């Protein structure tokens, strides 16, 4: 900015500073600018819409033997999808072995706060279960389950389920 005094130019450089009130889960923020020298403020702050939803596509994911890292989708209250790596990061834990896993979403940039999503890593059920009988025994066979180290075989009896043991084979024979 250049101003003149008595015909001579006066130079005044403004030091502009950005003010940010970060948005969080359920509340809005804003971005505004002001002059540190004269105190003049931006008349129209830019809204930063609050975080309205943090989601995964499902609550359970199949065991693969590797880290299970489902995508997280975050939307603001204006319907905009936020960007992973820019607006938030995701850290996963307990997500390799079957059981309960966690995704911790940490907001950054114009956003603040954290959000935790719990999900399950599950071993899929065996498929293509078939059986044949010769009158005195039943032979069961099934398709391989990716990542399974073995299989547990049970027999339904009048008093409940009877544990017949473990096997690494894709078949078992049950007598009687």
GROMACS .gro file of N, CA and C in nm:
model
  528
    1UNK      N    1   0.087  -0.116   0.000
    1UNK     CA    2   0.000   0.000   0.000
    1UNK      C    3   0.091   0.121   0.000
    2UNK      N    4   0.057   0.217  -0.082
    2UNK     CA    5   0.136   0.340  -0.089
    2UNK      C    6   0.046   0.457  -0.055
    3UNK      N    7   0.092   0.543   0.035
    3UNK     CA    8   0.019   0.665   0.070
    3UNK      C    9   0.112   0.783   0.046
    4UNK      N   10   0.054   0.900   0.019
    4UNK     CA   11   0.135   1.019  -0.007
    4UNK      C   12   0.114   1.120   0.104
    5UNK      N   13   0.222   1.189   0.143
    5UNK     CA   14   0.215   1.297   0.241
    5UNK      C   15   0.303   1.409   0.193
    6UNK      N   16   0.245   1.526   0.175
    6UNK     CA   17   0.319   1.642   0.123
    6UNK      C   18   0.389   1.609  -0.007
    7UNK      N   19   0.325   1.530  -0.092
    7UNK     CA   20   0.380   1.497  -0.222
    7UNK      C   21   0.486   1.389  -0.219
    8UNK      N   22   0.524   1.345  -0.102
    8UNK     CA   23   0.625   1.240  -0.089
    8UNK      C   24   0.556   1.106  -0.060
    9UNK      N   25   0.596   1.001  -0.125
    9UNK     CA   26   0.532   0.871  -0.097
    9UNK      C   27   0.574   0.818   0.041
   10UNK      N   28   0.476   0.766   0.110
   10UNK     CA   29   0.500   0.695   0.235
   10UNK      C   30   0.465   0.549   0.208
   11UNK      N   31   0.547   0.462   0.251
   11UNK     CA   32   0.520   0.321   0.230
   11UNK      C   33   0.478   0.259   0.362
   12UNK      N   34   0.369   0.187   0.357
   12UNK     CA   35   0.323   0.117   0.476
   12UNK      C   36   0.300  -0.029   0.435
   13UNK      N   37   0.375  -0.114   0.492
   13UNK     CA   38   0.357  -0.257   0.464
   13UNK      C   39   0.272  -0.315   0.575
   14UNK      N   40   0.173  -0.391   0.534
   14UNK     CA   41   0.083  -0.453   0.630
   14UNK      C   42   0.129  -0.594   0.662
   15UNK      N   43   0.119  -0.630   0.785
   15UNK     CA   44   0.149  -0.766   0.826
   15UNK      C   45   0.016  -0.836   0.847
   16UNK      N   46  -0.018  -0.921   0.753
   16UNK     CA   47  -0.146  -0.991   0.758
   16UNK      C   48  -0.126  -1.124   0.829
   17UNK      N   49  -0.217  -1.154   0.920
   17UNK     CA   50  -0.210  -1.280   0.993
   17UNK      C   51  -0.342  -1.354   0.978
   18UNK      N   52  -0.329  -1.485   0.966
   18UNK     CA   53  -0.446  -1.571   0.952
   18UNK      C   54  -0.493  -1.612   1.090
   19UNK      N   55  -0.622  -1.598   1.113
   19UNK     CA   56  -0.684  -1.647   1.237
   19UNK      C   57  -0.768  -1.768   1.201
   20UNK      N   58  -0.753  -1.873   1.274
   20UNK     CA   59  -0.832  -1.993   1.247
   20UNK      C   60  -0.896  -2.040   1.376
   21UNK      N   61  -1.025  -2.060   1.369
   21UNK     CA   62  -1.097  -2.127   1.476
   21UNK      C   63  -1.133  -2.262   1.416
   22UNK      N   64  -1.063  -2.366   1.459
   22UNK     CA   65  -1.079  -2.497   1.397
   22UNK      C   66  -1.217  -2.556   1.423
   23UNK      N   67  -1.267  -2.628   1.324
   23UNK     CA   68  -1.395  -2.699   1.337
   23UNK      C   69  -1.367  -2.835   1.401
   24UNK      N   70  -1.468  -2.889   1.466
   24UNK     CA   71  -1.455  -3.020   1.528
   24UNK      C   72  -1.579  -3.102   1.505
   25UNK      N   73  -1.593  -3.208   1.579
   25UNK     CA   74  -1.709  -3.296   1.565
   25UNK      C   75  -1.830  -3.224   1.623
   26UNK      N   76  -1.921  -3.186   1.534
   26UNK     CA   77  -2.046  -3.122   1.576
   26UNK      C   78  -2.041  -2.971   1.591
   27UNK      N   79  -1.928  -2.907   1.561
   27UNK     CA   80  -1.925  -2.760   1.569
   27UNK      C   81  -1.838  -2.701   1.458
   28UNK      N   82  -1.880  -2.581   1.413
   28UNK     CA   83  -1.814  -2.512   1.303
   28UNK      C   84  -1.697  -2.429   1.353
   29UNK      N   85  -1.613  -2.390   1.260
   29UNK     CA   86  -1.502  -2.299   1.285
   29UNK      C   87  -1.501  -2.194   1.175
   30UNK      N   88  -1.394  -2.119   1.165
   30UNK     CA   89  -1.383  -2.018   1.060
   30UNK      C   90  -1.236  -1.986   1.034
   31UNK      N   91  -1.212  -1.923   0.918
   31UNK     CA   92  -1.082  -1.869   0.884
   31UNK      C   93  -1.103  -1.721   0.856
   32UNK      N   94  -1.020  -1.639   0.916
   32UNK     CA   95  -1.030  -1.494   0.899
   32UNK      C   96  -0.889  -1.437   0.892
   33UNK      N   97  -0.878  -1.315   0.839
   33UNK     CA   98  -0.748  -1.250   0.829
   33UNK      C   99  -0.758  -1.112   0.893
   34UNK      N  100  -0.647  -1.067   0.956
   34UNK     CA  101  -0.646  -0.933   1.012
   34UNK      C  102  -0.507  -0.873   0.997
   35UNK      N  103  -0.503  -0.741   1.006
   35UNK     CA  104  -0.378  -0.667   0.994
   35UNK      C  105  -0.321  -0.650   1.135
   36UNK      N  106  -0.201  -0.699   1.156
   36UNK     CA  107  -0.137  -0.686   1.287
   36UNK      C  108  -0.098  -0.541   1.317
   37UNK      N  109  -0.083  -0.459   1.210
   37UNK     CA  110  -0.039  -0.321   1.229
   37UNK      C  111  -0.155  -0.228   1.266
   38UNK      N  112  -0.266  -0.240   1.193
   38UNK     CA  113  -0.376  -0.146   1.218
   38UNK      C  114  -0.498  -0.212   1.283
   39UNK      N  115  -0.499  -0.345   1.289
   39UNK     CA  116  -0.609  -0.416   1.354
   39UNK      C  117  -0.730  -0.440   1.266
   40UNK      N  118  -0.725  -0.399   1.140
   40UNK     CA  119  -0.840  -0.420   1.051
   40UNK      C  120  -0.860  -0.570   1.028
   41UNK      N  121  -0.987  -0.611   1.031
   41UNK     CA  122  -1.020  -0.753   1.014
   41UNK      C  123  -1.093  -0.777   0.884
   42UNK      N  124  -1.080  -0.896   0.836
   42UNK     CA  125  -1.156  -0.943   0.721
   42UNK      C  126  -1.304  -0.940   0.759
   43UNK      N  127  -1.385  -0.880   0.675
   43UNK     CA  128  -1.527  -0.866   0.710
   43UNK      C  129  -1.607  -0.993   0.689
   44UNK      N  130  -1.562  -1.081   0.602
   44UNK     CA  131  -1.635  -1.203   0.573
   44UNK      C  132  -1.549  -1.326   0.603
   45UNK      N  133  -1.551  -1.373   0.727
   45UNK     CA  134  -1.474  -1.493   0.759
   45UNK      C  135  -1.521  -1.612   0.673
   46UNK      N  136  -1.430  -1.699   0.643
   46UNK     CA  137  -1.461  -1.818   0.564
   46UNK      C  138  -1.504  -1.928   0.661
   47UNK      N  139  -1.625  -1.984   0.642
   47UNK     CA  140  -1.668  -2.089   0.736
   47UNK      C  141  -1.592  -2.220   0.714
   48UNK      N  142  -1.565  -2.288   0.822
   48UNK     CA  143  -1.512  -2.424   0.820
   48UNK      C  144  -1.621  -2.507   0.887
   49UNK      N  145  -1.692  -2.586   0.806
   49UNK     CA  146  -1.805  -2.662   0.857
   49UNK      C  147  -1.759  -2.776   0.947
   50UNK      N  148  -1.834  -2.799   1.052
   50UNK     CA  149  -1.801  -2.902   1.150
   50UNK      C  150  -1.812  -3.043   1.093
   51UNK      N  151  -1.749  -3.136   1.160
   51UNK     CA  152  -1.749  -3.277   1.119
   51UNK      C  153  -1.884  -3.337   1.157
   52UNK      N  154  -1.953  -3.389   1.056
   52UNK     CA  155  -2.087  -3.443   1.079
   52UNK      C  156  -2.088  -3.595   1.088
   53UNK      N  157  -1.997  -3.664   1.015
   53UNK     CA  158  -1.997  -3.810   1.019
   53UNK      C  159  -1.858  -3.866   0.992
   54UNK      N  160  -1.829  -3.977   1.059
   54UNK     CA  161  -1.706  -4.053   1.040
   54UNK      C  162  -1.750  -4.198   1.027
   55UNK      N  163  -1.726  -4.259   0.911
   55UNK     CA  164  -1.783  -4.392   0.884
   55UNK      C  165  -1.685  -4.486   0.815
   56UNK      N  166  -1.712  -4.616   0.835
   56UNK     CA  167  -1.654  -4.724   0.755
   56UNK      C  168  -1.770  -4.790   0.683
   57UNK      N  169  -1.742  -4.863   0.577
   57UNK     CA  170  -1.850  -4.924   0.500
   57UNK      C  171  -1.915  -5.043   0.570
   58UNK      N  172  -1.846  -5.103   0.669
   58UNK     CA  173  -1.901  -5.219   0.740
   58UNK      C  174  -1.845  -5.222   0.882
   59UNK      N  175  -1.896  -5.312   0.963
   59UNK     CA  176  -1.845  -5.324   1.100
   59UNK      C  177  -1.756  -5.447   1.116
   60UNK      N  178  -1.754  -5.535   1.015
   60UNK     CA  179  -1.669  -5.654   1.018
   60UNK      C  180  -1.602  -5.672   0.883
   61UNK      N  181  -1.477  -5.718   0.887
   61UNK     CA  182  -1.399  -5.741   0.766
   61UNK      C  183  -1.329  -5.875   0.778
   62UNK      N  184  -1.314  -5.944   0.667
   62UNK     CA  185  -1.256  -6.079   0.668
   62UNK      C  186  -1.108  -6.080   0.698
   63UNK      N  187  -1.068  -6.181   0.773
   63UNK     CA  188  -0.928  -6.205   0.806
   63UNK      C  189  -0.852  -6.241   0.681
   64UNK      N  190  -0.734  -6.180   0.661
   64UNK     CA  191  -0.652  -6.207   0.543
   64UNK      C  192  -0.512  -6.253   0.579
   65UNK      N  193  -0.476  -6.247   0.707
   65UNK     CA  194  -0.340  -6.277   0.747
   65UNK      C  195  -0.251  -6.153   0.741
   66UNK      N  196  -0.305  -6.044   0.688
   66UNK     CA  197  -0.234  -5.916   0.678
   66UNK      C  198  -0.316  -5.809   0.749
   67UNK      N  199  -0.259  -5.692   0.764
   67UNK     CA  200  -0.330  -5.582   0.828
   67UNK      C  201  -0.458  -5.549   0.751
   68UNK      N  202  -0.568  -5.539   0.823
   68UNK     CA  203  -0.698  -5.505   0.763
   68UNK      C  204  -0.720  -5.356   0.792
   69UNK      N  205  -0.715  -5.274   0.685
   69UNK     CA  206  -0.724  -5.128   0.699
   69UNK      C  207  -0.837  -5.073   0.612
   70UNK      N  208  -0.961  -5.086   0.657
   70UNK     CA  209  -1.073  -5.037   0.577
   70UNK      C  210  -1.069  -4.884   0.565
   71UNK      N  211  -1.119  -4.837   0.453
   71UNK     CA  212  -1.124  -4.693   0.429
   71UNK      C  213  -1.222  -4.625   0.525
   72UNK      N  214  -1.189  -4.504   0.563
   72UNK     CA  215  -1.273  -4.422   0.649
   72UNK      C  216  -1.322  -4.305   0.564
   73UNK      N  217  -1.450  -4.272   0.574
   73UNK     CA  218  -1.507  -4.158   0.504
   73UNK      C  219  -1.554  -4.057   0.607
   74UNK      N  220  -1.509  -3.932   0.591
   74UNK     CA  221  -1.546  -3.825   0.683
   74UNK      C  222  -1.616  -3.716   0.602
   75UNK      N  223  -1.732  -3.671   0.653
   75UNK     CA  224  -1.809  -3.564   0.587
   75UNK      C  225  -1.833  -3.451   0.685
   76UNK      N  226  -1.835  -3.328   0.630
   76UNK     CA  227  -1.866  -3.214   0.714
   76UNK      C  228  -2.016  -3.186   0.710
   77UNK      N  229  -2.061  -3.089   0.789
   77UNK     CA  230  -2.204  -3.061   0.800
   77UNK      C  231  -2.261  -2.996   0.675
   78UNK      N  232  -2.176  -2.962   0.579
   78UNK     CA  233  -2.221  -2.907   0.451
   78UNK      C  234  -2.223  -3.016   0.343
   79UNK      N  235  -2.192  -3.143   0.381
   79UNK     CA  236  -2.195  -3.254   0.287
   79UNK      C  237  -2.065  -3.279   0.214
   80UNK      N  238  -1.962  -3.200   0.239
   80UNK     CA  239  -1.833  -3.215   0.172
   80UNK      C  240  -1.757  -3.334   0.234
   81UNK      N  241  -1.696  -3.416   0.149
   81UNK     CA  242  -1.612  -3.525   0.194
   81UNK      C  243  -1.472  -3.471   0.221
   82UNK      N  244  -1.424  -3.490   0.343
   82UNK     CA  245  -1.292  -3.442   0.380
   82UNK      C  246  -1.185  -3.534   0.322
   83UNK      N  247  -1.061  -3.483   0.311
   83UNK     CA  248  -0.952  -3.557   0.246
   83UNK      C  249  -0.859  -3.622   0.347
   84UNK      N  250  -0.839  -3.753   0.330
   84UNK     CA  251  -0.745  -3.827   0.413
   84UNK      C  252  -0.605  -3.776   0.382
   85UNK      N  253  -0.526  -3.757   0.487
   85UNK     CA  254  -0.390  -3.707   0.471
   85UNK      C  255  -0.381  -3.556   0.478
   86UNK      N  256  -0.488  -3.487   0.443
   86UNK     CA  257  -0.491  -3.341   0.449
   86UNK      C  258  -0.575  -3.295   0.568
   87UNK      N  259  -0.697  -3.343   0.576
   87UNK     CA  260  -0.789  -3.303   0.682
   87UNK      C  261  -0.787  -3.399   0.802
   88UNK      N  262  -0.740  -3.521   0.779
   88UNK     CA  263  -0.734  -3.620   0.888
   88UNK      C  264  -0.636  -3.731   0.852
   89UNK      N  265  -0.592  -3.803   0.954
   89UNK     CA  266  -0.512  -3.924   0.936
   89UNK      C  267  -0.580  -4.037   1.012
   90UNK      N  268  -0.548  -4.160   0.973
   90UNK     CA  269  -0.606  -4.277   1.040
   90UNK      C  270  -0.492  -4.368   1.084
   91UNK      N  271  -0.496  -4.408   1.211
   91UNK     CA  272  -0.400  -4.505   1.265
   91UNK      C  273  -0.479  -4.628   1.310
   92UNK      N  274  -0.435  -4.746   1.265
   92UNK     CA  275  -0.504  -4.870   1.296
   92UNK      C  276  -0.429  -4.948   1.403
   93UNK      N  277  -0.503  -5.023   1.486
   93UNK     CA  278  -0.438  -5.109   1.585
   93UNK      C  279  -0.519  -5.237   1.602
   94UNK      N  280  -0.449  -5.344   1.642
   94UNK     CA  281  -0.508  -5.476   1.663
   94UNK      C  282  -0.584  -5.523   1.539
   95UNK      N  283  -0.530  -5.498   1.420
   95UNK     CA  284  -0.604  -5.523   1.296
   95UNK      C  285  -0.545  -5.633   1.209
   96UNK      N  286  -0.459  -5.717   1.266
   96UNK     CA  287  -0.401  -5.826   1.186
   96UNK      C  288  -0.467  -5.960   1.221
   97UNK      N  289  -0.475  -5.990   1.350
   97UNK     CA  290  -0.536  -6.116   1.394
   97UNK      C  291  -0.686  -6.101   1.411
   98UNK      N  292  -0.761  -6.209   1.405
   98UNK     CA  293  -0.906  -6.202   1.427
   98UNK      C  294  -0.938  -6.143   1.564
   99UNK      N  295  -1.044  -6.066   1.569
   99UNK     CA  296  -1.089  -6.005   1.694
   99UNK      C  297  -1.126  -5.859   1.671
  100UNK      N  298  -1.130  -5.784   1.781
  100UNK     CA  299  -1.169  -5.644   1.776
  100UNK      C  300  -1.050  -5.558   1.734
  101UNK      N  301  -1.072  -5.469   1.639
  101UNK     CA  302  -0.969  -5.378   1.588
  101UNK      C  303  -1.016  -5.234   1.605
  102UNK      N  304  -0.923  -5.140   1.594
  102UNK     CA  305  -0.954  -5.000   1.616
  102UNK      C  306  -0.892  -4.913   1.507
  103UNK      N  307  -0.968  -4.815   1.462
  103UNK     CA  308  -0.916  -4.711   1.373
  103UNK      C  309  -0.932  -4.578   1.447
  104UNK      N  310  -0.821  -4.508   1.469
  104UNK     CA  311  -0.824  -4.379   1.539
  104UNK      C  312  -0.804  -4.270   1.434
  105UNK      N  313  -0.906  -4.187   1.418
  105UNK     CA  314  -0.904  -4.077   1.321
  105UNK      C  315  -0.861  -3.951   1.396
  106UNK      N  316  -0.753  -3.889   1.351
  106UNK     CA  317  -0.703  -3.766   1.412
  106UNK      C  318  -0.719  -3.653   1.310
  107UNK      N  319  -0.793  -3.551   1.348
  107UNK     CA  320  -0.820  -3.440   1.256
  107UNK      C  321  -0.705  -3.341   1.259
  108UNK      N  322  -0.680  -3.276   1.146
  108UNK     CA  323  -0.569  -3.183   1.132
  108UNK      C  324  -0.606  -3.071   1.038
  109UNK      N  325  -0.515  -2.978   1.016
  109UNK     CA  326  -0.543  -2.864   0.928
  109UNK      C  327  -0.645  -2.772   0.993
  110UNK      N  328  -0.757  -2.753   0.928
  110UNK     CA  329  -0.864  -2.667   0.980
  110UNK      C  330  -0.958  -2.739   1.076
  111UNK      N  331  -0.922  -2.861   1.115
  111UNK     CA  332  -1.008  -2.943   1.200
  111UNK      C  333  -0.930  -2.987   1.324
  112UNK      N  334  -1.002  -3.017   1.430
  112UNK     CA  335  -0.938  -3.061   1.553
  112UNK      C  336  -1.018  -3.175   1.616
  113UNK      N  337  -0.950  -3.256   1.695
  113UNK     CA  338  -1.015  -3.365   1.768
  113UNK      C  339  -0.976  -3.501   1.715
  114UNK      N  340  -1.028  -3.604   1.779
  114UNK     CA  341  -1.006  -3.743   1.739
  114UNK      C  342  -1.139  -3.817   1.745
  115UNK      N  343  -1.145  -3.927   1.673
  115UNK     CA  344  -1.264  -4.012   1.671
  115UNK      C  345  -1.216  -4.156   1.658
  116UNK      N  346  -1.271  -4.246   1.736
  116UNK     CA  347  -1.232  -4.386   1.733
  116UNK      C  348  -1.346  -4.472   1.678
  117UNK      N  349  -1.310  -4.560   1.584
  117UNK     CA  350  -1.406  -4.654   1.526
  117UNK      C  351  -1.358  -4.795   1.560
  118UNK      N  352  -1.446  -4.874   1.618
  118UNK     CA  353  -1.414  -5.014   1.645
  118UNK      C  354  -1.476  -5.099   1.534
  119UNK      N  355  -1.402  -5.201   1.491
  119UNK     CA  356  -1.453  -5.294   1.391
  119UNK      C  357  -1.396  -5.432   1.421
  120UNK      N  358  -1.449  -5.534   1.357
  120UNK     CA  359  -1.406  -5.670   1.382
  120UNK      C  360  -1.333  -5.729   1.263
  121UNK      N  361  -1.229  -5.805   1.292
  121UNK     CA  362  -1.161  -5.885   1.191
  121UNK      C  363  -1.205  -6.028   1.218
  122UNK      N  364  -1.273  -6.088   1.121
  122UNK     CA  365  -1.332  -6.220   1.143
  122UNK      C  366  -1.281  -6.322   1.042
  123UNK      N  367  -1.269  -6.444   1.088
  123UNK     CA  368  -1.236  -6.554   0.997
  123UNK      C  369  -1.365  -6.594   0.928
  124UNK      N  370  -1.366  -6.595   0.797
  124UNK     CA  371  -1.489  -6.633   0.728
  124UNK      C  372  -1.525  -6.779   0.754
  125UNK      N  373  -1.651  -6.808   0.749
  125UNK     CA  374  -1.698  -6.946   0.767
  125UNK      C  375  -1.652  -7.031   0.650
  126UNK      N  376  -1.639  -7.159   0.677
  126UNK     CA  377  -1.606  -7.251   0.568
  126UNK      C  378  -1.722  -7.252   0.470
  127UNK      N  379  -1.690  -7.278   0.348
  127UNK     CA  380  -1.796  -7.283   0.247
  127UNK      C  381  -1.790  -7.418   0.176
  128UNK      N  382  -1.889  -7.442   0.098
  128UNK     CA  383  -1.898  -7.565   0.019
  128UNK      C  384  -1.886  -7.689   0.107
  129UNK      N  385  -1.955  -7.687   0.219
  129UNK     CA  386  -1.955  -7.803   0.309
  129UNK      C  387  -2.036  -7.915   0.242
  130UNK      N  388  -1.973  -8.030   0.227
  130UNK     CA  389  -2.042  -8.146   0.169
  130UNK      C  390  -2.022  -8.266   0.260
  131UNK      N  391  -2.108  -8.361   0.248
  131UNK     CA  392  -2.092  -8.483   0.326
  131UNK      C  393  -2.143  -8.603   0.246
  132UNK      N  394  -2.084  -8.717   0.279
  132UNK     CA  395  -2.127  -8.845   0.222
  132UNK      C  396  -2.138  -8.944   0.338
  133UNK      N  397  -2.225  -9.038   0.325
  133UNK     CA  398  -2.245  -9.135   0.432
  133UNK      C  399  -2.242  -9.276   0.374
  134UNK      N  400  -2.180  -9.367   0.448
  134UNK     CA  401  -2.179  -9.508   0.407
  134UNK      C  402  -2.265  -9.592   0.501
  135UNK      N  403  -2.345  -9.527   0.584
  135UNK     CA  404  -2.432  -9.598   0.678
  135UNK      C  405  -2.374  -9.606   0.818
  136UNK      N  406  -2.243  -9.613   0.831
  136UNK     CA  407  -2.182  -9.622   0.964
  136UNK      C  408  -2.098  -9.499   0.998
  137UNK      N  409  -2.070  -9.416   0.900
  137UNK     CA  410  -1.990  -9.295   0.923
  137UNK      C  411  -2.029  -9.187   0.822
  138UNK      N  412  -1.998  -9.063   0.860
  138UNK     CA  413  -2.022  -8.949   0.770
  138UNK      C  414  -1.887  -8.884   0.742
  139UNK      N  415  -1.860  -8.865   0.614
  139UNK     CA  416  -1.737  -8.795   0.576
  139UNK      C  417  -1.774  -8.653   0.536
  140UNK      N  418  -1.714  -8.556   0.608
  140UNK     CA  419  -1.736  -8.415   0.579
  140UNK      C  420  -1.617  -8.360   0.501
  141UNK      N  421  -1.643  -8.268   0.410
  141UNK     CA  422  -1.534  -8.197   0.342
  141UNK      C  423  -1.578  -8.054   0.319
  142UNK      N  424  -1.480  -7.963   0.310
  142UNK     CA  425  -1.511  -7.820   0.297
  142UNK      C  426  -1.401  -7.750   0.220
  143UNK      N  427  -1.431  -7.628   0.177
  143UNK     CA  428  -1.334  -7.548   0.102
  143UNK      C  429  -1.235  -7.483   0.198
  144UNK      N  430  -1.114  -7.462   0.150
  144UNK     CA  431  -1.009  -7.398   0.230
  144UNK      C  432  -1.051  -7.254   0.264
  145UNK      N  433  -1.021  -7.213   0.387
  145UNK     CA  434  -1.046  -7.076   0.431
  145UNK      C  435  -0.912  -7.004   0.431
  146UNK      N  436  -0.901  -6.896   0.355
  146UNK     CA  437  -0.777  -6.820   0.348
  146UNK      C  438  -0.734  -6.774   0.486
  147UNK      N  439  -0.609  -6.803   0.519
  147UNK     CA  440  -0.555  -6.759   0.646
  147UNK      C  441  -0.577  -6.856   0.761
  148UNK      N  442  -0.659  -6.958   0.741
  148UNK     CA  443  -0.686  -7.053   0.851
  148UNK      C  444  -0.568  -7.147   0.866
  149UNK      N  445  -0.524  -7.167   0.991
  149UNK     CA  446  -0.415  -7.260   1.019
  149UNK      C  447  -0.469  -7.401   1.043
  150UNK      N  448  -0.598  -7.412   1.070
  150UNK     CA  449  -0.659  -7.540   1.097
  150UNK      C  450  -0.808  -7.522   1.116
  151UNK      N  451  -0.875  -7.633   1.145
  151UNK     CA  452  -1.020  -7.632   1.158
  151UNK      C  453  -1.059  -7.709   1.282
  152UNK      N  454  -1.168  -7.670   1.345
  152UNK     CA  455  -1.221  -7.736   1.464
  152UNK      C  456  -1.350  -7.804   1.420
  153UNK      N  457  -1.364  -7.930   1.455
  153UNK     CA  458  -1.481  -8.009   1.413
  153UNK      C  459  -1.568  -8.037   1.535
  154UNK      N  460  -1.699  -8.011   1.519
  154UNK     CA  461  -1.797  -8.036   1.625
  154UNK      C  462  -1.905  -8.129   1.573
  155UNK      N  463  -1.967  -8.201   1.664
  155UNK     CA  464  -2.080  -8.287   1.630
  155UNK      C  465  -2.198  -8.247   1.717
  156UNK      N  466  -2.313  -8.229   1.656
  156UNK     CA  467  -2.436  -8.196   1.729
  156UNK      C  468  -2.491  -8.325   1.789
  157UNK      N  469  -2.510  -8.323   1.920
  157UNK     CA  470  -2.568  -8.439   1.990
  157UNK      C  471  -2.695  -8.395   2.061
  158UNK      N  472  -2.765  -8.487   2.121
  158UNK     CA  473  -2.889  -8.455   2.193
  158UNK      C  474  -2.863  -8.361   2.311
  159UNK      N  475  -2.743  -8.367   2.367
  159UNK     CA  476  -2.711  -8.282   2.484
  159UNK      C  477  -2.634  -8.155   2.447
  160UNK      N  478  -2.610  -8.131   2.319
  160UNK     CA  479  -2.538  -8.009   2.277
  160UNK      C  480  -2.428  -8.042   2.178
  161UNK      N  481  -2.333  -7.954   2.165
  161UNK     CA  482  -2.224  -7.970   2.070
  161UNK      C  483  -2.107  -8.042   2.135
  162UNK      N  484  -2.056  -8.144   2.066
  162UNK     CA  485  -1.942  -8.221   2.115
  162UNK      C  486  -1.819  -8.184   2.031
  163UNK      N  487  -1.710  -8.145   2.098
  163UNK     CA  488  -1.586  -8.108   2.030
  163UNK      C  489  -1.514  -8.236   1.989
  164UNK      N  490  -1.497  -8.255   1.856
  164UNK     CA  491  -1.429  -8.375   1.805
  164UNK      C  492  -1.281  -8.351   1.778
  165UNK      N  493  -1.234  -8.229   1.800
  165UNK     CA  494  -1.091  -8.202   1.784
  165UNK      C  495  -1.059  -8.110   1.668
  166UNK      N  496  -0.929  -8.099   1.647
  166UNK     CA  497  -0.877  -8.009   1.544
  166UNK      C  498  -0.818  -8.089   1.428
  167UNK      N  499  -0.815  -8.026   1.311
  167UNK     CA  500  -0.753  -8.088   1.195
  167UNK      C  501  -0.697  -7.979   1.104
  168UNK      N  502  -0.594  -8.014   1.031
  168UNK     CA  503  -0.541  -7.923   0.930
  168UNK      C  504  -0.587  -7.966   0.791
  169UNK      N  505  -0.655  -8.080   0.787
  169UNK     CA  506  -0.705  -8.132   0.659
  169UNK      C  507  -0.836  -8.061   0.623
  170UNK      N  508  -0.882  -8.082   0.502
  170UNK     CA  509  -1.007  -8.024   0.454
  170UNK      C  510  -1.120  -8.127   0.457
  171UNK      N  511  -1.104  -8.225   0.549
  171UNK     CA  512  -1.207  -8.327   0.563
  171UNK      C  513  -1.198  -8.392   0.701
  172UNK      N  514  -1.308  -8.453   0.742
  172UNK     CA  515  -1.312  -8.526   0.869
  172UNK      C  516  -1.417  -8.635   0.855
  173UNK      N  517  -1.394  -8.747   0.923
  173UNK     CA  518  -1.490  -8.857   0.922
  173UNK      C  519  -1.543  -8.876   1.063
  174UNK      N  520  -1.675  -8.882   1.074
  174UNK     CA  521  -1.742  -8.897   1.204
  174UNK      C  522  -1.818  -9.028   1.201
  175UNK      N  523  -1.787  -9.115   1.298
  175UNK     CA  524  -1.856  -9.243   1.306
  175UNK      C  525  -1.985  -9.230   1.386
  176UNK      N  526  -2.077  -9.322   1.365
  176UNK     CA  527  -2.205  -9.329   1.435
  176UNK      C  528  -2.287  -9.203   1.414
   0.00000   0.00000   0.00000
